[in-house]
Short mmCIF file of C-alpha atoms (C1' of nucleotides) in Angstrom, two decimals:
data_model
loop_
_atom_site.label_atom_id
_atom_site.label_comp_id
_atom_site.label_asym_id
_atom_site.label_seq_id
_atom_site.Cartn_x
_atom_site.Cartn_y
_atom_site.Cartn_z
CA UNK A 15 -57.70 -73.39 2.00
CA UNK A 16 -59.13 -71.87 5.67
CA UNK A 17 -59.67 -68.16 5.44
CA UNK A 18 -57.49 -67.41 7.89
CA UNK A 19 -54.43 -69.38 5.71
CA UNK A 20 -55.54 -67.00 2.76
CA UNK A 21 -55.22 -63.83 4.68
CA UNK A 22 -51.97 -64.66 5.59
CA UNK A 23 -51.05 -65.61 2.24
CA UNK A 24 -52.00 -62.38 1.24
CA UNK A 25 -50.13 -60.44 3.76
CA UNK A 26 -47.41 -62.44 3.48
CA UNK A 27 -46.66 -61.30 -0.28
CA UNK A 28 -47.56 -57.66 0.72
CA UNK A 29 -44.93 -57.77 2.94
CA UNK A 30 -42.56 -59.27 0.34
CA UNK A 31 -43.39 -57.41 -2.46
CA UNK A 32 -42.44 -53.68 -0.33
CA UNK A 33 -39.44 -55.58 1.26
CA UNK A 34 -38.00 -56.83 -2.02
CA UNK A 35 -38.87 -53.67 -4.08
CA UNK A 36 -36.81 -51.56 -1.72
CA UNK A 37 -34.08 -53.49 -0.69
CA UNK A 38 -33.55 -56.46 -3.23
CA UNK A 39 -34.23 -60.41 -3.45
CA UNK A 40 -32.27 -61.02 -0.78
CA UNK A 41 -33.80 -59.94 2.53
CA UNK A 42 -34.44 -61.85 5.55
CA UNK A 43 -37.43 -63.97 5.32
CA UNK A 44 -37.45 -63.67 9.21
CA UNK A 45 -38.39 -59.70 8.40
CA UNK A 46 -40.86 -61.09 5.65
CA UNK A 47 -42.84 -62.57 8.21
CA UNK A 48 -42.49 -60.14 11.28
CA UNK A 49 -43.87 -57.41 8.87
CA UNK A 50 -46.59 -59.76 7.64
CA UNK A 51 -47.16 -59.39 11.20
CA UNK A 52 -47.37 -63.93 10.76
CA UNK A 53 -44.38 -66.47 12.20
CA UNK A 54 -41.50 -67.27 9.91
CA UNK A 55 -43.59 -71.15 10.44
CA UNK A 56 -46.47 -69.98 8.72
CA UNK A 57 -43.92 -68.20 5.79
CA UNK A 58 -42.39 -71.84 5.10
CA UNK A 59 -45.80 -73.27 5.09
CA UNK A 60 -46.59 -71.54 2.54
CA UNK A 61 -43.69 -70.78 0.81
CA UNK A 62 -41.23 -73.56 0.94
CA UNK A 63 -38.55 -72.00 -0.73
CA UNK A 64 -37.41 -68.61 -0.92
CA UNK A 65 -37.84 -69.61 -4.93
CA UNK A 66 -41.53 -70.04 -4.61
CA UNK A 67 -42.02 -66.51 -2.54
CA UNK A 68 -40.50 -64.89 -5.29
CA UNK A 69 -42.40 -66.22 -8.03
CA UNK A 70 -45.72 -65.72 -6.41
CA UNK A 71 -44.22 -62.24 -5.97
CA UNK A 72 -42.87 -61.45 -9.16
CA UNK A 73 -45.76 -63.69 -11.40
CA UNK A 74 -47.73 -60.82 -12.79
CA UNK A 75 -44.78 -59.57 -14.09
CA UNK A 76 -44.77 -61.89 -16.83
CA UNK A 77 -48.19 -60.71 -18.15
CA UNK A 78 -46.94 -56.99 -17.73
CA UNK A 79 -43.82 -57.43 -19.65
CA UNK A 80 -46.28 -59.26 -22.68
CA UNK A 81 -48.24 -55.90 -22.47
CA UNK A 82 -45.60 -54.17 -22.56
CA UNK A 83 -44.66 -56.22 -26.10
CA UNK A 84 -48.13 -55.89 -27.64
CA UNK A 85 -47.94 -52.24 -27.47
CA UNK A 86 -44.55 -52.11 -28.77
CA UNK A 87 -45.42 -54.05 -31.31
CA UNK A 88 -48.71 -51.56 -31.65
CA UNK A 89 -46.34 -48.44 -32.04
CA UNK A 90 -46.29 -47.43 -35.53
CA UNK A 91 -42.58 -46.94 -35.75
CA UNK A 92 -41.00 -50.14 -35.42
CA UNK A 93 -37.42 -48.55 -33.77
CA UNK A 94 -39.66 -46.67 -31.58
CA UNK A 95 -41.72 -49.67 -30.35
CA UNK A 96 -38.23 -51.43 -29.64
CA UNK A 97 -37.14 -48.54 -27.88
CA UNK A 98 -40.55 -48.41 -25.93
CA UNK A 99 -40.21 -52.30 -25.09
CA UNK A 100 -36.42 -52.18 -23.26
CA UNK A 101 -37.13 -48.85 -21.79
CA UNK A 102 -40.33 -50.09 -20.24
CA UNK A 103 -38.54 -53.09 -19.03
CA UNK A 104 -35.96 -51.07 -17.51
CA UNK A 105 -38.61 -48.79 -15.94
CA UNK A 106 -39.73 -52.11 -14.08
CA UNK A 107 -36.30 -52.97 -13.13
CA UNK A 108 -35.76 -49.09 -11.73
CA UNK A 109 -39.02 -49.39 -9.73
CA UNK A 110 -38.42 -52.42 -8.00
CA UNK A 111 -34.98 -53.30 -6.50
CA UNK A 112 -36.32 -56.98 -6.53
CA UNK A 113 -37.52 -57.35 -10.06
CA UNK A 114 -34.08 -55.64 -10.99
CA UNK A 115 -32.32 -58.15 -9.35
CA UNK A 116 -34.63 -60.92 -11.28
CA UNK A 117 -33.92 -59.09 -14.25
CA UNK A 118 -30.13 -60.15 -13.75
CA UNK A 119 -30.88 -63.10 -13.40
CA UNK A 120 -33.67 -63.48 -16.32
CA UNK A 121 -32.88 -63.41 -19.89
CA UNK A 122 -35.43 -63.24 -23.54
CA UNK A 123 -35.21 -66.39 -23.76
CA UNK A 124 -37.46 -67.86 -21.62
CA UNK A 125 -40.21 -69.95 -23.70
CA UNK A 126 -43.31 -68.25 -22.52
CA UNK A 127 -45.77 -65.67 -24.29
CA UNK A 128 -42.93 -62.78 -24.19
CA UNK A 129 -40.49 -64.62 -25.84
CA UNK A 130 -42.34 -64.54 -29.12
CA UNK A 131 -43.23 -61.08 -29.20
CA UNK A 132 -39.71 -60.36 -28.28
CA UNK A 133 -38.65 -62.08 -31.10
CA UNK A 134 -41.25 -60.04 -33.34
CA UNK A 135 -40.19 -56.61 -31.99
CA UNK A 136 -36.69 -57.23 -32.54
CA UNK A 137 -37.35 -58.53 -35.97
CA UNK A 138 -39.39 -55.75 -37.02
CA UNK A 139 -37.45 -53.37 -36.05
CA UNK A 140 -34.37 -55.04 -38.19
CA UNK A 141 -36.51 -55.03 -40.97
CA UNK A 142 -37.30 -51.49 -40.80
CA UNK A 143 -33.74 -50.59 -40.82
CA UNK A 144 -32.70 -49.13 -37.84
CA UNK A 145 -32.03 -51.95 -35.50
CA UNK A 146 -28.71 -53.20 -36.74
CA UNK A 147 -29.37 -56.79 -38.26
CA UNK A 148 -26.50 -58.40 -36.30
CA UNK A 149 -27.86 -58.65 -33.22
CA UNK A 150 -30.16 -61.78 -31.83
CA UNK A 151 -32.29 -61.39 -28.68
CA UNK A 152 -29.86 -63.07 -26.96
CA UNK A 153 -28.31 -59.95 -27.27
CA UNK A 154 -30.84 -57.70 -24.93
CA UNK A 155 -30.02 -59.89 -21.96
CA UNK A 156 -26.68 -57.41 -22.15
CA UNK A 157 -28.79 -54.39 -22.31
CA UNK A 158 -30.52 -55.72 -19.45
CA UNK A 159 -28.29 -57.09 -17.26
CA UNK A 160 -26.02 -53.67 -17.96
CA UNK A 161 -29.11 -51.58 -16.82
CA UNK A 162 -29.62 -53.48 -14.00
CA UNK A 163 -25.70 -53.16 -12.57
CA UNK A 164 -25.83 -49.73 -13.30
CA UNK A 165 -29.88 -49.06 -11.36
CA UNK A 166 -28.77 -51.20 -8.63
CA UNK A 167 -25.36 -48.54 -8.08
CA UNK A 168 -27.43 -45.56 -8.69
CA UNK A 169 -30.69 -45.76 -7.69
CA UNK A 170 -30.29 -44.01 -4.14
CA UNK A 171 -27.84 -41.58 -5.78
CA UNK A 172 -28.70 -40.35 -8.90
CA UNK A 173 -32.21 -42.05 -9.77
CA UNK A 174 -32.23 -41.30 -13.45
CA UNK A 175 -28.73 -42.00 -14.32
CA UNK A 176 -29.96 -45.91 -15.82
CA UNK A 177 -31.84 -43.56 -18.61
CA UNK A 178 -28.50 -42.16 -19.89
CA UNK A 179 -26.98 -46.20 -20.19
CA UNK A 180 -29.86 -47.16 -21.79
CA UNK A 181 -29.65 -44.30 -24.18
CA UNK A 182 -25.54 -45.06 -24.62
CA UNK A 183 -26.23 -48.57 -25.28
CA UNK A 184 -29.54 -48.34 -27.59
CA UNK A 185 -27.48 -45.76 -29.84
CA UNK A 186 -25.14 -48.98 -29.91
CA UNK A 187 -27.92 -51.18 -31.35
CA UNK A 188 -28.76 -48.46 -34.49
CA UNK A 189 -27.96 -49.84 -38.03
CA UNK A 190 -26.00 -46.41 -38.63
CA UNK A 191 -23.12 -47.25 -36.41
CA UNK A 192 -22.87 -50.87 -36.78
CA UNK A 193 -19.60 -52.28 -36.73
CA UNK A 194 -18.48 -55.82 -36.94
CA UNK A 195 -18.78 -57.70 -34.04
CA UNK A 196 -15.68 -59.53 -32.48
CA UNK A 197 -18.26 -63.17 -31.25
CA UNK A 198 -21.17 -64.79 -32.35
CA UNK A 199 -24.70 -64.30 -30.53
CA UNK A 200 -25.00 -66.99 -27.43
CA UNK A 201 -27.01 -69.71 -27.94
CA UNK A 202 -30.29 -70.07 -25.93
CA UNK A 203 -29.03 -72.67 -24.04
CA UNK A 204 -25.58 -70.81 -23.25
CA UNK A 205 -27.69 -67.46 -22.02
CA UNK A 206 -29.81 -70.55 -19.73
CA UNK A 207 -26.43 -71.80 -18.23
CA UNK A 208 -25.43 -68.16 -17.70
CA UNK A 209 -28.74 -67.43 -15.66
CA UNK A 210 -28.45 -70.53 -13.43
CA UNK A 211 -24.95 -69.30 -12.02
CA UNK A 212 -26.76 -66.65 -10.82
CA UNK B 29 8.74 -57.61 10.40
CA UNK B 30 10.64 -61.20 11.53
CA UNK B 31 10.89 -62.94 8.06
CA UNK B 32 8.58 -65.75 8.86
CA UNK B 33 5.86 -63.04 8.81
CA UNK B 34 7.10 -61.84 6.02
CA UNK B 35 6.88 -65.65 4.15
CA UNK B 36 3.55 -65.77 5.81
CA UNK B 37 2.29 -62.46 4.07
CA UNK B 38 3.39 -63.39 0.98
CA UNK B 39 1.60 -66.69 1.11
CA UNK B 40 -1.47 -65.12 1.95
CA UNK B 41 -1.31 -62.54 -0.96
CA UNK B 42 -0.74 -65.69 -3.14
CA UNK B 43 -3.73 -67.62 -1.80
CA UNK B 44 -6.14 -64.48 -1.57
CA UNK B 45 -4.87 -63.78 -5.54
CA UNK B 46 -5.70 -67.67 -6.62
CA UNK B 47 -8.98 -67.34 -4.75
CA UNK B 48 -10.39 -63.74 -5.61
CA UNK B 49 -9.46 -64.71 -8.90
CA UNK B 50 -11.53 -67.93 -9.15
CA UNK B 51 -14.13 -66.87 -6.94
CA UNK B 52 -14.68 -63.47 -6.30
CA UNK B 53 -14.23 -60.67 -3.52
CA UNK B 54 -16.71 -62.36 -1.06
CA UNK B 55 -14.44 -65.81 -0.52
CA UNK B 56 -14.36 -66.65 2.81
CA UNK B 57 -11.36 -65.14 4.75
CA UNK B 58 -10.35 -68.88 6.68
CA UNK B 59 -10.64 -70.50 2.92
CA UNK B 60 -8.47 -67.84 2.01
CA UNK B 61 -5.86 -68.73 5.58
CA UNK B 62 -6.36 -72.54 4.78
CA UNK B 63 -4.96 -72.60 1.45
CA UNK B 64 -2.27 -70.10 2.58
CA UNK B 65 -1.19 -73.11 4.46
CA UNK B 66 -2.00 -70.58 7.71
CA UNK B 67 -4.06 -70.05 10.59
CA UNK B 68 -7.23 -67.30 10.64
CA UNK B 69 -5.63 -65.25 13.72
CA UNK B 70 -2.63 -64.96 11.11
CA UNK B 71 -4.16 -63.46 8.38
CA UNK B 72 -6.03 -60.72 10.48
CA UNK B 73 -2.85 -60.36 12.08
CA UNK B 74 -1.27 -59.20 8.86
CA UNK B 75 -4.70 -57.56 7.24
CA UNK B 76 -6.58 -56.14 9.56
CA UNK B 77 -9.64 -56.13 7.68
CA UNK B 78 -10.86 -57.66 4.39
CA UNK B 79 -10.29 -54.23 2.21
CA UNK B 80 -6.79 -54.32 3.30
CA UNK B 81 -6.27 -57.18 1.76
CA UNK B 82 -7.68 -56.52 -1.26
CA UNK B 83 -5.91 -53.52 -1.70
CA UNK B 84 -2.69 -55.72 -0.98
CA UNK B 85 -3.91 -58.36 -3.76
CA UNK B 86 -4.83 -55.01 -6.38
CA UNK B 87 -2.39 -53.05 -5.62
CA UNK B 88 -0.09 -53.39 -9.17
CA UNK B 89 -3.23 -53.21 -11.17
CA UNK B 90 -3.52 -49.04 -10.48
CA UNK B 91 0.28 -49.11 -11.92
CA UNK B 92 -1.24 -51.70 -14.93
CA UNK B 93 -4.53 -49.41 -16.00
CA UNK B 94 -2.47 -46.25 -15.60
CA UNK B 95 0.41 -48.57 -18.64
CA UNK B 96 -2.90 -49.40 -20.41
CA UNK B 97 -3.47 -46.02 -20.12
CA UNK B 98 -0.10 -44.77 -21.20
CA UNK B 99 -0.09 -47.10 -24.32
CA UNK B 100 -3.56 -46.42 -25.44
CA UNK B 101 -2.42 -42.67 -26.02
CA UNK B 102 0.74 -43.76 -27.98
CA UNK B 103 -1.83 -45.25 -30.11
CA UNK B 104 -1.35 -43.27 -33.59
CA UNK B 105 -5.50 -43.29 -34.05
CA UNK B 106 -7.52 -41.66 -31.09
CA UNK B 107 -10.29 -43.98 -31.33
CA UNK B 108 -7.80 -47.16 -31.85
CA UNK B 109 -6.40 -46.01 -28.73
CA UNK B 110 -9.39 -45.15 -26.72
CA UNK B 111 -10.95 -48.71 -27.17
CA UNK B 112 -7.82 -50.45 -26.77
CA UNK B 113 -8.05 -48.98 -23.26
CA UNK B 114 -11.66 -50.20 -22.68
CA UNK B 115 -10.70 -53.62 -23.64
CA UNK B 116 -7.56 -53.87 -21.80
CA UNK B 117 -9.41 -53.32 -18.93
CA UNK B 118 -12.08 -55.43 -19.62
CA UNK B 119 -10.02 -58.42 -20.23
CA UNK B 120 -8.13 -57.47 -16.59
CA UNK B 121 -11.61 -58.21 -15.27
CA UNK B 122 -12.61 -60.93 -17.66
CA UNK B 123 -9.05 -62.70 -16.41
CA UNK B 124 -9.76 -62.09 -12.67
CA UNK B 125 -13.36 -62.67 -11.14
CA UNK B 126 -12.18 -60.33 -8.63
CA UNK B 127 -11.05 -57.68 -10.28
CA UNK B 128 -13.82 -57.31 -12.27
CA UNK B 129 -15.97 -57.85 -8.52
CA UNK B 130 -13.74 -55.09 -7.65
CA UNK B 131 -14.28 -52.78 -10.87
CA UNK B 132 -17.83 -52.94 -10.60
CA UNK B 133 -17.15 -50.85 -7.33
CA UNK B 134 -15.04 -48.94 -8.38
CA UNK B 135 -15.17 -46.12 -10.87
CA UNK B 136 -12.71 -43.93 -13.20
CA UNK B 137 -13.30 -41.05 -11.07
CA UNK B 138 -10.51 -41.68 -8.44
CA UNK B 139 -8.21 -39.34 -7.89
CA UNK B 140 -5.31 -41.16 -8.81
CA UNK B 141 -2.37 -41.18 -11.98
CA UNK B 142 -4.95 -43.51 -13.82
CA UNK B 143 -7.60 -40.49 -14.10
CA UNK B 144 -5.74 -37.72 -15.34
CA UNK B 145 -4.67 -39.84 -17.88
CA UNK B 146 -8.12 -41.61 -18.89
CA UNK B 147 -9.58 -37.69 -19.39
CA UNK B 148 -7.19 -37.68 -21.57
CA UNK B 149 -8.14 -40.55 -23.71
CA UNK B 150 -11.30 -39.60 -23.90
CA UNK B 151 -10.75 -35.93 -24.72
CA UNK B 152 -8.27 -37.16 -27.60
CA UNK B 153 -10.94 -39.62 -28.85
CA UNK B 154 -13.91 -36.66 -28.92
CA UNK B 155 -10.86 -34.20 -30.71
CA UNK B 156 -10.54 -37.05 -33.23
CA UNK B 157 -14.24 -36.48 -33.94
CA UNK B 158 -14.91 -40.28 -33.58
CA UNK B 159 -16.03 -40.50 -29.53
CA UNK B 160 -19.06 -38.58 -29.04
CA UNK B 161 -19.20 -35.47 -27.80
CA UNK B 162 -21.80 -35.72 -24.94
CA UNK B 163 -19.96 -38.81 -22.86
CA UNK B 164 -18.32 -38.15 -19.72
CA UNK B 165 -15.32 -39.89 -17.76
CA UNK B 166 -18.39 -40.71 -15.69
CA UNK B 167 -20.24 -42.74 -18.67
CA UNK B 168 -17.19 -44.92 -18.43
CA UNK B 169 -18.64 -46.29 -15.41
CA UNK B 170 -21.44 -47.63 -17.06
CA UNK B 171 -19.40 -49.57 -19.52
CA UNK B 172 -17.42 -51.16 -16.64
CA UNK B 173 -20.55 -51.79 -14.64
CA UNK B 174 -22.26 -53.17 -17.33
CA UNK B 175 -19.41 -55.65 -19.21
CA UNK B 176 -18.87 -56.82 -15.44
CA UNK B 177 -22.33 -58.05 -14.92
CA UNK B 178 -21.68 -59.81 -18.33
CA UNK B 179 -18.65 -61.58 -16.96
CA UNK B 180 -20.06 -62.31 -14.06
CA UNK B 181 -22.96 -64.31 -15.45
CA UNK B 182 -20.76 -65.76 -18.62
CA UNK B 183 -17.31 -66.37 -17.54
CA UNK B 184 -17.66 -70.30 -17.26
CA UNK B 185 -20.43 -70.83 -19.96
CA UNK B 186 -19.34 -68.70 -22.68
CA UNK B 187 -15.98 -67.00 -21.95
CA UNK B 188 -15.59 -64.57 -24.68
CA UNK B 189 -19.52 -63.38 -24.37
CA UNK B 190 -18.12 -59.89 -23.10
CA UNK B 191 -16.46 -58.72 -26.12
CA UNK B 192 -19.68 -58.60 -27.95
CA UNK B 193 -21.21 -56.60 -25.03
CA UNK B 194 -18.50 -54.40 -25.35
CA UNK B 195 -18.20 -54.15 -29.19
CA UNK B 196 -21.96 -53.29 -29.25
CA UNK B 197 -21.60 -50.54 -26.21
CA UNK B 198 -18.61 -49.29 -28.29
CA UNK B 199 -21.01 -48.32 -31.05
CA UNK B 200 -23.01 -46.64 -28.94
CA UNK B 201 -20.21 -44.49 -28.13
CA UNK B 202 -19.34 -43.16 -31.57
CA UNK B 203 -20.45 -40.03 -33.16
CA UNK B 204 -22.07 -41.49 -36.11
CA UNK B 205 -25.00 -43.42 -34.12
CA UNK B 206 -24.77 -40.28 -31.62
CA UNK B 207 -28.44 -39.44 -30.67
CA UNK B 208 -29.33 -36.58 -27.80
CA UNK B 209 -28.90 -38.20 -24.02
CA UNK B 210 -32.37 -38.08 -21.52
CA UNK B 211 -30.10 -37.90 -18.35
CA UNK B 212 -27.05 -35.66 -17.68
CA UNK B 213 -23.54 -36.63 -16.49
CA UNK B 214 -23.08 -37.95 -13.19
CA UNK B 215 -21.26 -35.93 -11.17
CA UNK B 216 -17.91 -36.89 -9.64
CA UNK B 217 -19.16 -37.00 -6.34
CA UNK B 218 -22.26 -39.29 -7.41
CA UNK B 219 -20.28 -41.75 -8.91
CA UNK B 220 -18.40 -41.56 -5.78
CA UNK B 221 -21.20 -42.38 -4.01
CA UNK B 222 -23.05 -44.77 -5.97
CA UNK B 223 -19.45 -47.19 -5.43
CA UNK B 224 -20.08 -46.19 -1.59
CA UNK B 225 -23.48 -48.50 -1.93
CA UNK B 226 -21.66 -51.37 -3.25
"C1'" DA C 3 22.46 -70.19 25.61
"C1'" DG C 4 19.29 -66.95 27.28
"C1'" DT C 5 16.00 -63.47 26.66
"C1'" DT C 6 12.37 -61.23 24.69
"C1'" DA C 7 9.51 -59.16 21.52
"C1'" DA C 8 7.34 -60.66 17.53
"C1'" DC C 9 4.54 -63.90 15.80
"C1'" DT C 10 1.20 -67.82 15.41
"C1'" DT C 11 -2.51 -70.57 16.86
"C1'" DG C 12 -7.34 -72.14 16.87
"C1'" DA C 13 -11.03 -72.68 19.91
"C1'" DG C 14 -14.76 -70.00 21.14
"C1'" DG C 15 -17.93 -66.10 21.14
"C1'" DC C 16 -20.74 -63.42 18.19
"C1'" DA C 17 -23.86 -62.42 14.50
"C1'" DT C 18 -26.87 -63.57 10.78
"C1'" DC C 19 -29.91 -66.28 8.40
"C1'" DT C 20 -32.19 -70.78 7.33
"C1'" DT C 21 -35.06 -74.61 8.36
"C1'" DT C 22 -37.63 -77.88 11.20
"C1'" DC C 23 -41.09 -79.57 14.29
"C1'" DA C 24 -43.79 -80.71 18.43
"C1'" DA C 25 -47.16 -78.33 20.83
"C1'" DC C 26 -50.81 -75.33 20.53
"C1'" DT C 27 -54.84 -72.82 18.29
"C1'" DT C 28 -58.69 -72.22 15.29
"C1'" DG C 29 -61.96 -72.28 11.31
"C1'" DA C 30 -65.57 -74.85 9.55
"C1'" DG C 31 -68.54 -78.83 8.73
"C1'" DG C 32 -71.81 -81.81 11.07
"C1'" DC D 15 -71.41 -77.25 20.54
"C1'" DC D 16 -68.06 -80.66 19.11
"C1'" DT D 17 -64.56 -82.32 16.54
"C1'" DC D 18 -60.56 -82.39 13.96
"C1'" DA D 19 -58.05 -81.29 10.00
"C1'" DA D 20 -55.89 -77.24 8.81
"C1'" DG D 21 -53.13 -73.83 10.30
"C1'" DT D 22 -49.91 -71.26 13.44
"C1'" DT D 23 -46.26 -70.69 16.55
"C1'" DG D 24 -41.51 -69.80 18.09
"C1'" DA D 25 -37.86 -72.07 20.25
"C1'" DA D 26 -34.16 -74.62 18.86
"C1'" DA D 27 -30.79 -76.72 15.93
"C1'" DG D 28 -27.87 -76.04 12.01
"C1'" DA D 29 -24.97 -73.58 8.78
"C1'" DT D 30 -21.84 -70.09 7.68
"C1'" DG D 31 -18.68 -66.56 8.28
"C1'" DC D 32 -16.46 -62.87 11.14
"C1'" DC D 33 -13.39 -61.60 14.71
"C1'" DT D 34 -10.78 -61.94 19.29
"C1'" DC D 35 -7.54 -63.26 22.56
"C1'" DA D 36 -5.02 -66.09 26.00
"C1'" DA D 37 -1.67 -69.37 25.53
"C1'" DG D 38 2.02 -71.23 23.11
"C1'" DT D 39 5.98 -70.84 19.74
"C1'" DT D 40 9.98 -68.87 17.46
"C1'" DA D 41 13.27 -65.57 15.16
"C1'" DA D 42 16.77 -62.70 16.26
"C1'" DC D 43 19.73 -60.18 19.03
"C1'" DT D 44 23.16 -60.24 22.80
#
DNA sequence: AGTTAACTTGAGGCATCTTTCAACTTGAGG
DNA sequence: CCTCAAGTTGAAAGATGCCTCAAGTTAACT
């Protein structure tokens, strides 16, 4: 690839990753380009989809979310590590109208490197007694996609307020409260089918 | 009003019901004229803008929540009666894609019958000793918020998904699994405004 | 039956955003 | 310095949806 192509490239996700953080997935790619300072051409050359932009934005998030598991998964406590996970997901989701908006349309259960430590956090924490054994991981795409309804209303308005949801809901996933629950867990492939309507 | 108008009105409210309720708020207003069996000029003719229309379509369901309302506290058990509210509601949106578009824009903070009423619930259900102590009318909001992104994404894949969401969120909002809150209350006047961005 | 105000019509203008492509420009190897 | 493949450009066409208004139609009253 010419130099030239790269720099452009580069400036081009710049510009998309400060337009989608403050004002969602779904801005004008005409605005990507004019503050990439580039023509909307050059965006579709090398971006052909609005898809592909967003992944290129959005692909380190996939390693920070693992990290984000590993050191859950380091925490001694295993309720606290589960508690660190979602809350440092969230955090993500609150700093970056775009990823939040991802997050919605994202669920654990995608099959890469986070999905397994997902799994493990969730287990542990089960095991150790305070994460109520009833729920699957299937589960914490309601956590998410609750946090990210509620960050997307607030976050102008009362930035914080997701923190008090999060709190509502994780109290919801303790052991000591645990009452039956009126469906069974969605499948994998039922949380996939939700996602792609989306 | 001539009584062809009159037929015409109330074959728009028809159409915009069928369609909000299939599709959502954001149908487009000459789908919404074409089904009615009527042309575009018509329906602005008769609703000025899209909000009046969808105030025309909603209108019964402020009388419906404030029944809900009204039954929930002839419930003998506070608690009983506080989450038959929650779920009443929830299945209005769960039976009505726009409703629940609607709901997640709306929060129980209005000033109308319905709120007096729902503070009442709520202060019932903390008396009772089984609603926590530390939840607001605000909080509500995030239950709403979050159960209609859960709709939203499941409705056609897995239509009952939502009363797990809820039936875990209720947990969260009982005493027994009650842990301290990071965040204070919204204000009134920040839920108010947090709807305003939607 | 005539009159008229109320009502309806739908093409057309406007706005927004997407997507393509033929003409032009430029980096880089020889 | 020459060449040309790689890259850039932006006008233009297309898609969608909103909204208006001049012209035509009709209910209803006398």
């Amino acid at each position: 690839m010419r130099k030239d192509a790269v720099q452009n490239r580069e400036r081009l996700l710049q510009a998309a990753r400060q337009l989608f953080a403050d004002g969602g997935l779904d801005v004008p790619l005409e605005e990507i380009a004019r503050t990439a300072g580039v023509s909307i051409g050059t965006l579709y050359n090398r971006f052909p989809t609005r898809d592909a932009l967003v992944e290129a934005v959005f692909a380190d998030r996939v390693a920070t979310v693992a990290d984000l598991a590993e050191r859950a998964l380091a925490m001694d406590d295993a309720w606290d590590g589960f508690v660190a996970f979602l809350t440092g997901v969230c955090e993500l989701q609150a700093a970056d109208l775009g990823y939040n908006d991802l997050a919605a349309r994202t669920a654990p259960v995608d099959g890469d490197r986070g999905y397994g430590l997902m799994l493990k956090i969730l287990d542990r924490a089960q095991r150790s007694g305070e994460l109520r054994p009833d729920v699957t991981l299937a589960d914490m795409a309601f956590v998410l996609w609750g946090v990210a309804a509620t960050i997307r209303a607030t976050h102008e308005v009362v930035p914080g307020a997701w923190r008090r949801h999060l709190a509502l809901t994780l109290d919801g996933l303790r052991t000591a409260t645990a009452h039956p629950l009126p469906a069974p867990p969605m499948f994998t492939e039922q949380t996939r089918a939700a996602l792609r309507k989306c």
